[in-house]
Short mmCIF file of C-alpha atoms in Angstrom, two decimals:
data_model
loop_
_atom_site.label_atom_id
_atom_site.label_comp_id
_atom_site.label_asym_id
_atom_site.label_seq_id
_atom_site.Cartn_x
_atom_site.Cartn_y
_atom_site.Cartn_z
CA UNK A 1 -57.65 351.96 51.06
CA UNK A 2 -57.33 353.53 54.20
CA UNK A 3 -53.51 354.24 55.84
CA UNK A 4 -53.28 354.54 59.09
CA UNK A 5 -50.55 356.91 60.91
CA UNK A 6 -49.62 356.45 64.01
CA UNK A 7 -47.04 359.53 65.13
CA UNK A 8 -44.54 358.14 67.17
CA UNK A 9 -42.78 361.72 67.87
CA UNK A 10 -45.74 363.61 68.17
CA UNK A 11 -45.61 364.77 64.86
CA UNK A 12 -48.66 364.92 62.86
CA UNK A 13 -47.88 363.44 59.28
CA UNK A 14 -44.46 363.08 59.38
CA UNK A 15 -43.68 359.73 60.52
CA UNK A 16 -46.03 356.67 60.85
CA UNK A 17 -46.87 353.06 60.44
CA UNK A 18 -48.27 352.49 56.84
CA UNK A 19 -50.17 348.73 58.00
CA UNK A 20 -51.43 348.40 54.94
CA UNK A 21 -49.76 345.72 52.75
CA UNK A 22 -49.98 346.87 50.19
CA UNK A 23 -48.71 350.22 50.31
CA UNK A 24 -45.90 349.39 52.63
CA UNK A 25 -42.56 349.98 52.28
CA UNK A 26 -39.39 347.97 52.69
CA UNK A 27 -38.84 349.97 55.92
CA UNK A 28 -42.02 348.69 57.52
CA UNK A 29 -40.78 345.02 56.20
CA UNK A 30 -37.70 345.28 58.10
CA UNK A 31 -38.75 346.49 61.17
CA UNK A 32 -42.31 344.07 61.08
CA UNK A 33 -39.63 341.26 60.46
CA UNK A 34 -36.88 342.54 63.27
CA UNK A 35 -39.76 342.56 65.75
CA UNK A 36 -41.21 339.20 64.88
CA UNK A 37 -37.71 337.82 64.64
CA UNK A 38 -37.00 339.99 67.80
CA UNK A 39 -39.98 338.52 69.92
CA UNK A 40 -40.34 334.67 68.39
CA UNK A 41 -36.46 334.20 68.67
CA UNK A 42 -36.44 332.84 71.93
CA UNK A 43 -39.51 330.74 71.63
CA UNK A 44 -38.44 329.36 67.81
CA UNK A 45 -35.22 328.94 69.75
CA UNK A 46 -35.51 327.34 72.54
CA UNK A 47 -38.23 324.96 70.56
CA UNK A 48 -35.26 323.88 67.78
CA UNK A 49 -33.38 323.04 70.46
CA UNK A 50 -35.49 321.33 72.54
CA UNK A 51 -35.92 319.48 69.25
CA UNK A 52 -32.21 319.26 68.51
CA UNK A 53 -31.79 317.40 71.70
CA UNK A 54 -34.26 315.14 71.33
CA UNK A 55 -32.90 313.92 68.05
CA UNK A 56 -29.14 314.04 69.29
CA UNK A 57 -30.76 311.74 72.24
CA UNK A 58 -32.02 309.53 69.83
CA UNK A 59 -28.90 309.14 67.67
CA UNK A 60 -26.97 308.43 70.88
CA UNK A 61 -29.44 306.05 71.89
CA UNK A 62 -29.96 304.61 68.37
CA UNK A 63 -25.47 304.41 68.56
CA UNK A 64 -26.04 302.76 71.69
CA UNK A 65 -28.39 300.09 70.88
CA UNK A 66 -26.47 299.31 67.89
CA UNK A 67 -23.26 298.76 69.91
CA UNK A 68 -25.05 296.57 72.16
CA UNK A 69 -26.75 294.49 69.58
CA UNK A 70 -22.82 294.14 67.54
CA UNK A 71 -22.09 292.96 70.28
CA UNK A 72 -24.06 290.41 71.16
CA UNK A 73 -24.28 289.17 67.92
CA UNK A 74 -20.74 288.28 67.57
CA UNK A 75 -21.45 286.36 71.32
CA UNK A 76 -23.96 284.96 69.84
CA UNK A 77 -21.97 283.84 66.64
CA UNK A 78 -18.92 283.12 68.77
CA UNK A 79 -21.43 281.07 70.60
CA UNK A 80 -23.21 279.30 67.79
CA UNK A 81 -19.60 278.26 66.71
CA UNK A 82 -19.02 276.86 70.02
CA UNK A 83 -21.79 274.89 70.00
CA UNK A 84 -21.61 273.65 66.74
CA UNK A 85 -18.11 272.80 67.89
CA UNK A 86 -19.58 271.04 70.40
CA UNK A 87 -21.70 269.33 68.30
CA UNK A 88 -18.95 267.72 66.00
CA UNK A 89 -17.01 266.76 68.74
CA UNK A 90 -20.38 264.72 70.40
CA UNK A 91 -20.98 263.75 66.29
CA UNK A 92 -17.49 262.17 66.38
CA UNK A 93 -17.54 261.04 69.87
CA UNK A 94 -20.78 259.28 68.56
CA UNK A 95 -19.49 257.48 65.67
CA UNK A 96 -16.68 256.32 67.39
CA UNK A 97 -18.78 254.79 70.30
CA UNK A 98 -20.50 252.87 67.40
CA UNK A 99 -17.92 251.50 65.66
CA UNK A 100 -16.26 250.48 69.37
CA UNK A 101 -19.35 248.74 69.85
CA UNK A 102 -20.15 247.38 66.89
CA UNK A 103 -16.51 246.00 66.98
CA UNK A 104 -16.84 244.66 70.53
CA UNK A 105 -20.17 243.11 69.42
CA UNK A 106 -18.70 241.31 66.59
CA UNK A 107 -15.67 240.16 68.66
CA UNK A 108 -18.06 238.64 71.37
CA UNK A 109 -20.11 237.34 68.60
CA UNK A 110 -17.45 235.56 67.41
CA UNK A 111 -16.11 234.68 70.72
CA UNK A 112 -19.91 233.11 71.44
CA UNK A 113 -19.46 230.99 68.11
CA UNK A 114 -15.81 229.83 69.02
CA UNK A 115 -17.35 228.91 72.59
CA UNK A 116 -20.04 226.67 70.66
CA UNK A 117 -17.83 225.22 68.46
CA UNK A 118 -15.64 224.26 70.74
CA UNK A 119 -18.47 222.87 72.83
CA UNK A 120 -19.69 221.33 69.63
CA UNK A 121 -16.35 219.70 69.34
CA UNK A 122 -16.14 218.84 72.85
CA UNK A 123 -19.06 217.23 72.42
CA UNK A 124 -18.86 215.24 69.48
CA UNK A 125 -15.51 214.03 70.96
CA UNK A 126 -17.19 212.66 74.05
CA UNK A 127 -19.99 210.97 71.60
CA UNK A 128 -17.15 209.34 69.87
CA UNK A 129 -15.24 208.40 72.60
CA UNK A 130 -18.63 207.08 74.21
CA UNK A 131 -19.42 205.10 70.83
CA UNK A 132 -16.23 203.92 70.53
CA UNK A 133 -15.89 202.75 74.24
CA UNK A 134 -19.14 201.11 73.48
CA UNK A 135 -18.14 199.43 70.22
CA UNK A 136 -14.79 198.27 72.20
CA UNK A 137 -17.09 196.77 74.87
CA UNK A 138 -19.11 195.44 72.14
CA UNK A 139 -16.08 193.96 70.73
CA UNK A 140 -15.09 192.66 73.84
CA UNK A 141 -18.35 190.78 74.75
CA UNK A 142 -18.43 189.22 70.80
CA UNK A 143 -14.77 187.90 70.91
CA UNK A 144 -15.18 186.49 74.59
CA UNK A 145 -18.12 184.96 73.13
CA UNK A 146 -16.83 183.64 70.18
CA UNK A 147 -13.73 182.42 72.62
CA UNK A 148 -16.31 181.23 74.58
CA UNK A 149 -17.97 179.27 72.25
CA UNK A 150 -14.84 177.90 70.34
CA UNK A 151 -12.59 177.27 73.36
CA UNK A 152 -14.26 174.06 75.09
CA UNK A 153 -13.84 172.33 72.09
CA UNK A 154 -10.08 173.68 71.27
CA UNK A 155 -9.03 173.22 75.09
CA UNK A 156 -8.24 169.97 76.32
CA UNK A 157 -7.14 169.37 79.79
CA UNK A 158 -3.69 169.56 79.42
CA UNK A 159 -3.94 172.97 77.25
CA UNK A 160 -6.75 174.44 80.14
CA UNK A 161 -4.14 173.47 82.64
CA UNK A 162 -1.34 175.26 81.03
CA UNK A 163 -3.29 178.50 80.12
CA UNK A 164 -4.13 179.04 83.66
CA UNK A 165 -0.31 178.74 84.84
CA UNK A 166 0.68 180.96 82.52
CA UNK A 167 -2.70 183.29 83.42
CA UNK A 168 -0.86 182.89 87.02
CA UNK A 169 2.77 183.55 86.01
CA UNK A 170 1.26 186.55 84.10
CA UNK A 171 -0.38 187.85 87.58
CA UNK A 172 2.74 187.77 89.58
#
């Protein structure tokens, strides 16, 4: 083991720099330390807070972000309840278009079968009223005929002569 001196006051042996480790002594500690801490203070130092800005950037950023996204998720909940909202109301709207229709459906439906019912009726009165002008005509033509056929020998001259006159007073 070697130790070097290095005389700082031009003294020889009386004061030096023991650089060996060691065989140093808590003197040479503290001032190896002071000078590193001396010399690397502004360079550790201005590197932490380079870094400390960096990561207080990032927090704000980070705050930021999640401000922004709160908030848009309660637009986008305050939408979604909008629109399902929406979609109750057009739900409802819907069902009650239905039934509206179904009812007016039914009530022309039944309007459509009154109609042919009453056309039904209308025409089954006409029938009737056709087949019983026909059986009356019917009627008509058999009792003329049977008059017809029974009268000439019922009606003498005097009785044919006193039918018409009172055919004539019936005319006037």
């Amino acid at each position: 083991m070697t130790i070097y001196h290095f005389p700082l006051l031009g003294t020889e042996g009386t004061f030096g720099l023991n650089l060996n480790p060691f065989d140093t002594n808590l003197v040479n500690l503290t001032i190896v330390i002071g000078v590193m801490f001396w010399f690397l203070k502004g360079f550790l130092g201005e590197m932490l807070e380079r870094r400390r800005q960096v990561i207080l950037s990032s927090l704000s950023d980070a705050e930021a972000n999640l401000k922004n996204a709160t908030i848009a998720l309660e637009k986008a909940q305050t939408d979604l309840a909008e629109a399902q909202q929406r979609a109750e109301r057009i739900r409802a709207d819907g069902k009650l278009r239905a039934e509206a229709i179904r009812k007016e459906s039914e009530h022309r439906t039944i309007d459509a079968m009154a109609s042919l019912k009453e056309d039904a009726l209308a025409d089954l009165n006409a029938e009737m009223a056709r087949i019983s002008e026909q059986l009356r005509l019917q009627t008509a033509v058999q009792a003329i005929e049977k008059a017809m056929a029974t009268l000439p020998s019922k009606l003498d001259s005097k009785a044919h002569a006193q039918l018409i006159d009172q055919s004539i007073a019936n005319l006037e």
